[in-house]
């Protein structure tokens, strides 16, 4: 047990952040590699509609990373491993950047950077309305996800602002649901995961804790909303 604890401390101190960063970059390198194969006229996973496959992949990646960021608190509560909080903001920022890439792939390759066409889609297509709303709400969270902004806003105001992540996740899941044609398993799985994550937060606030969770006292108020 002592050896395991020592290993986890060393891992958290030296390897946690670079390992998480590498994992967050894997989807980007994968999709870039598929395009390299496509341009080289080699077998790839993009299919007959590579542009559509690309922005669908980027959008689903953004949503999944966002759900992972919401899973950090339950993971910490269940395991007592507080160092996981060190990478929560990094995970959230990755979700934002994949969402931006998702928008750029759609806006550039599908609409050829036409602002009137984008506005028309936002107004007329329900799933794009929800998706743009989620992305717009993500912008202030991304801008304020740095220590300097936390100090400027103050911990309490920062946490209040970042409570918007729950609304963003709901909008993103709805966006994915309406974007898919027919009743597909992917959006249902994401909706179920989000329901569990939000339900866990409601349950932990309604049910009094019998004992403090290991490592809880070390959590900083500025890490993120619970």
Short mmCIF file of C-alpha atoms in Angstrom, two decimals:
data_model
loop_
_atom_site.label_atom_id
_atom_site.label_comp_id
_atom_site.label_asym_id
_atom_site.label_seq_id
_atom_site.Cartn_x
_atom_site.Cartn_y
_atom_site.Cartn_z
CA UNK A 1 0.00 0.00 0.00
CA UNK A 2 2.83 2.37 0.88
CA UNK A 3 4.59 1.61 -2.41
CA UNK A 4 1.38 2.23 -4.33
CA UNK A 5 0.84 5.57 -2.58
CA UNK A 6 4.40 6.62 -3.31
CA UNK A 7 4.03 5.68 -6.97
CA UNK A 8 0.79 7.67 -7.26
CA UNK A 9 2.44 10.70 -5.68
CA UNK A 10 5.40 10.51 -8.09
CA UNK A 11 3.07 10.00 -11.04
CA UNK A 12 0.92 12.98 -10.04
CA UNK A 13 3.96 15.20 -9.57
CA UNK A 14 5.94 14.31 -12.68
CA UNK A 15 3.71 12.52 -15.20
CA UNK A 16 0.04 13.30 -14.73
CA UNK A 17 -0.07 16.54 -16.72
CA UNK A 18 2.08 15.40 -19.69
CA UNK A 19 0.25 12.05 -19.90
CA UNK A 20 -3.16 13.75 -19.91
CA UNK A 21 -1.96 16.28 -22.49
CA UNK A 22 -0.74 13.45 -24.72
CA UNK A 23 -4.06 11.63 -24.43
CA UNK A 24 -5.97 14.82 -25.25
CA UNK A 25 -3.86 15.33 -28.39
CA UNK A 26 -4.36 11.78 -29.66
CA UNK A 27 -7.68 12.50 -31.46
CA UNK A 28 -6.13 15.46 -33.28
CA UNK A 29 -3.14 13.43 -34.44
CA UNK A 30 -5.44 10.58 -35.47
CA UNK A 31 -7.65 12.74 -37.69
CA UNK A 32 -4.58 14.51 -39.11
CA UNK A 33 -3.09 11.12 -39.91
CA UNK A 34 -6.25 10.04 -41.70
CA UNK A 35 -6.08 13.14 -43.90
CA UNK A 36 -2.41 12.44 -44.62
CA UNK A 37 -3.40 8.96 -45.76
CA UNK A 38 -6.22 10.41 -47.86
CA UNK A 39 -3.91 12.85 -49.63
CA UNK A 40 -1.44 10.03 -50.21
CA UNK A 41 -4.27 8.01 -51.79
CA UNK A 42 -3.88 5.31 -49.14
CA UNK A 43 -6.62 3.46 -47.21
CA UNK A 44 -8.09 5.58 -44.44
CA UNK A 45 -11.07 5.75 -42.10
CA UNK A 46 -12.70 8.89 -43.53
CA UNK A 47 -14.96 7.08 -45.99
CA UNK A 48 -16.67 8.62 -49.01
CA UNK A 49 -17.42 11.91 -47.24
CA UNK A 50 -14.16 12.87 -45.51
CA UNK A 51 -15.26 16.41 -44.67
CA UNK A 52 -18.46 15.27 -42.96
CA UNK A 53 -16.57 12.48 -41.20
CA UNK A 54 -14.02 15.01 -39.94
CA UNK A 55 -16.37 17.52 -38.39
CA UNK A 56 -18.52 14.75 -36.92
CA UNK A 57 -15.43 13.19 -35.35
CA UNK A 58 -14.25 16.53 -33.95
CA UNK A 59 -17.68 17.34 -32.54
CA UNK A 60 -18.06 13.97 -30.84
CA UNK A 61 -14.52 14.27 -29.49
CA UNK A 62 -15.33 17.68 -27.99
CA UNK A 63 -18.47 16.30 -26.35
CA UNK A 64 -16.72 13.24 -24.95
CA UNK A 65 -13.87 15.30 -23.50
CA UNK A 66 -16.42 17.66 -21.96
CA UNK A 67 -18.10 14.68 -20.30
CA UNK A 68 -14.72 13.47 -19.06
CA UNK A 69 -14.14 16.88 -17.46
CA UNK A 70 -17.46 16.50 -15.62
CA UNK A 71 -16.40 13.02 -14.48
CA UNK A 72 -13.36 14.36 -12.62
CA UNK A 73 -15.29 15.26 -9.45
CA UNK A 74 -17.03 11.86 -9.17
CA UNK A 75 -13.69 10.15 -9.78
CA UNK A 76 -12.05 12.21 -7.05
CA UNK A 77 -14.92 11.58 -4.63
CA UNK A 78 -14.97 7.82 -5.25
CA UNK A 79 -11.20 7.28 -5.20
CA UNK A 80 -10.02 10.06 -2.90
CA UNK A 81 -7.23 10.84 -5.42
CA UNK A 82 -7.12 14.64 -5.25
CA UNK A 83 -4.29 15.19 -7.81
CA UNK A 84 -6.77 14.50 -10.63
CA UNK A 85 -8.06 18.03 -9.99
CA UNK A 86 -4.79 19.39 -11.40
CA UNK A 87 -5.83 18.49 -14.95
CA UNK A 88 -9.54 19.37 -14.87
CA UNK A 89 -9.10 22.79 -16.45
CA UNK A 90 -6.76 21.31 -19.05
CA UNK A 91 -9.42 18.78 -20.02
CA UNK A 92 -12.05 21.52 -20.25
CA UNK A 93 -9.82 23.62 -22.50
CA UNK A 94 -9.28 20.63 -24.77
CA UNK A 95 -13.05 20.25 -25.12
CA UNK A 96 -13.27 23.91 -26.15
CA UNK A 97 -10.54 23.64 -28.78
CA UNK A 98 -12.02 20.51 -30.32
CA UNK A 99 -15.37 22.32 -30.44
CA UNK A 100 -13.66 25.21 -32.26
CA UNK A 101 -12.07 22.79 -34.72
CA UNK A 102 -15.49 21.18 -35.20
CA UNK A 103 -16.97 24.58 -36.07
CA UNK A 104 -14.09 25.47 -38.39
CA UNK A 105 -14.38 22.16 -40.25
CA UNK A 106 -18.09 22.78 -40.78
CA UNK A 107 -17.84 26.51 -41.45
CA UNK A 108 -14.88 26.24 -43.79
CA UNK A 109 -15.37 23.00 -45.68
CA UNK A 110 -19.18 22.94 -45.80
CA UNK A 111 -20.05 26.64 -45.94
CA UNK A 112 -16.81 27.99 -47.46
CA UNK A 113 -16.59 30.61 -44.68
CA UNK A 114 -19.88 32.22 -45.66
CA UNK A 115 -21.26 34.16 -42.70
CA UNK A 116 -24.75 34.54 -44.27
CA UNK A 117 -24.91 30.77 -44.80
CA UNK A 118 -23.79 30.19 -41.20
CA UNK A 119 -26.42 32.56 -39.84
CA UNK A 120 -29.10 30.89 -41.98
CA UNK A 121 -28.13 27.48 -40.60
CA UNK A 122 -28.14 28.78 -37.02
CA UNK A 123 -31.65 30.17 -37.45
CA UNK A 124 -33.18 27.32 -39.45
CA UNK A 125 -31.43 24.17 -38.16
CA UNK A 126 -32.25 23.26 -34.58
CA UNK A 127 -29.14 21.19 -33.95
CA UNK A 128 -26.86 23.99 -35.14
CA UNK A 129 -28.71 26.46 -32.90
CA UNK A 130 -27.98 24.27 -29.86
CA UNK A 131 -24.40 23.65 -30.95
CA UNK A 132 -23.61 27.33 -31.44
CA UNK A 133 -25.20 28.18 -28.11
CA UNK A 134 -22.97 25.61 -26.39
CA UNK A 135 -19.84 26.93 -28.12
CA UNK A 136 -20.64 30.57 -27.33
CA UNK A 137 -21.11 29.69 -23.66
CA UNK A 138 -17.80 27.82 -23.70
CA UNK A 139 -15.87 30.92 -24.78
CA UNK A 140 -15.90 32.80 -21.43
CA UNK A 141 -15.06 29.58 -19.62
CA UNK A 142 -12.04 29.02 -21.86
CA UNK A 143 -10.89 32.63 -21.51
CA UNK A 144 -11.06 32.45 -17.72
CA UNK A 145 -9.42 29.04 -17.35
CA UNK A 146 -6.05 30.52 -16.41
CA UNK A 147 -4.63 31.40 -13.00
CA UNK A 148 -4.37 35.10 -13.83
CA UNK A 149 -8.09 35.28 -14.65
CA UNK A 150 -8.99 33.33 -11.52
CA UNK A 151 -7.08 35.87 -9.41
CA UNK A 152 -8.74 38.74 -11.26
CA UNK A 153 -12.28 37.39 -10.87
CA UNK A 154 -11.88 35.91 -7.42
CA UNK A 155 -12.56 32.30 -6.53
CA UNK A 156 -16.27 32.73 -5.78
CA UNK A 157 -17.13 34.61 -8.97
CA UNK A 158 -14.97 32.24 -11.01
CA UNK A 159 -16.80 29.21 -9.67
CA UNK A 160 -20.19 30.82 -10.34
CA UNK A 161 -19.18 31.52 -13.94
CA UNK A 162 -17.97 27.98 -14.50
CA UNK A 163 -21.23 26.50 -13.26
CA UNK A 164 -22.33 27.19 -16.86
CA UNK A 165 -20.50 24.01 -17.86
CA UNK A 166 -23.58 22.00 -16.88
CA UNK A 167 -25.85 23.96 -19.25
CA UNK A 168 -23.18 23.67 -21.94
CA UNK A 169 -23.05 19.90 -21.58
CA UNK A 170 -26.84 19.65 -21.86
CA UNK A 171 -26.84 21.84 -24.99
CA UNK A 172 -24.02 19.79 -26.51
CA UNK A 173 -25.85 16.50 -25.92
CA UNK A 174 -29.04 17.94 -27.46
CA UNK A 175 -26.99 19.21 -30.42
CA UNK A 176 -25.59 15.73 -30.99
CA UNK A 177 -29.02 14.12 -30.63
CA UNK A 178 -30.61 16.32 -33.29
CA UNK A 179 -27.56 16.18 -35.57
CA UNK A 180 -27.85 12.41 -35.99
CA UNK A 181 -30.39 11.05 -38.43
CA UNK A 182 -32.82 8.75 -36.70
CA UNK A 183 -32.46 7.28 -33.24
CA UNK A 184 -28.76 6.45 -33.00
CA UNK A 185 -27.00 4.84 -30.01
CA UNK A 186 -24.23 7.45 -29.77
CA UNK A 187 -26.37 10.39 -28.59
CA UNK A 188 -28.30 8.09 -26.25
CA UNK A 189 -25.08 6.89 -24.62
CA UNK A 190 -23.84 10.46 -24.19
CA UNK A 191 -27.20 11.50 -22.75
CA UNK A 192 -27.12 8.60 -20.31
CA UNK A 193 -23.58 9.46 -19.17
CA UNK A 194 -24.52 13.11 -18.67
CA UNK A 195 -27.63 12.10 -16.73
CA UNK A 196 -25.51 9.95 -14.41
CA UNK A 197 -22.96 12.74 -13.89
CA UNK A 198 -25.58 15.37 -13.15
CA UNK A 199 -27.59 12.93 -11.04
CA UNK A 200 -24.50 12.16 -8.99
CA UNK A 201 -24.08 15.88 -8.23
CA UNK A 202 -27.69 16.22 -7.16
CA UNK A 203 -27.48 13.10 -5.00
CA UNK A 204 -24.26 14.16 -3.24
CA UNK A 205 -25.81 17.50 -2.37
CA UNK A 206 -29.06 16.05 -1.08
CA UNK A 207 -27.59 13.14 0.88
CA UNK A 208 -25.40 14.23 3.82
CA UNK A 209 -21.92 12.72 3.86
CA UNK A 210 -21.21 10.38 6.73
CA UNK A 211 -17.48 11.01 6.62
CA UNK A 212 -15.17 13.37 4.72
CA UNK A 213 -13.61 12.01 1.56
CA UNK A 214 -9.87 11.41 1.69
CA UNK A 215 -7.96 14.38 0.35
CA UNK A 216 -11.03 16.67 0.25
CA UNK A 217 -9.39 19.29 2.42
CA UNK A 218 -6.65 19.76 -0.17
CA UNK A 219 -9.00 20.83 -2.97
CA UNK A 220 -8.58 24.44 -4.01
CA UNK A 221 -11.69 26.54 -4.41
CA UNK A 222 -10.56 27.61 -7.87
CA UNK A 223 -10.21 24.19 -9.46
CA UNK A 224 -13.73 24.07 -10.93
CA UNK A 225 -17.35 23.71 -9.96
CA UNK A 226 -18.21 20.41 -8.32
#
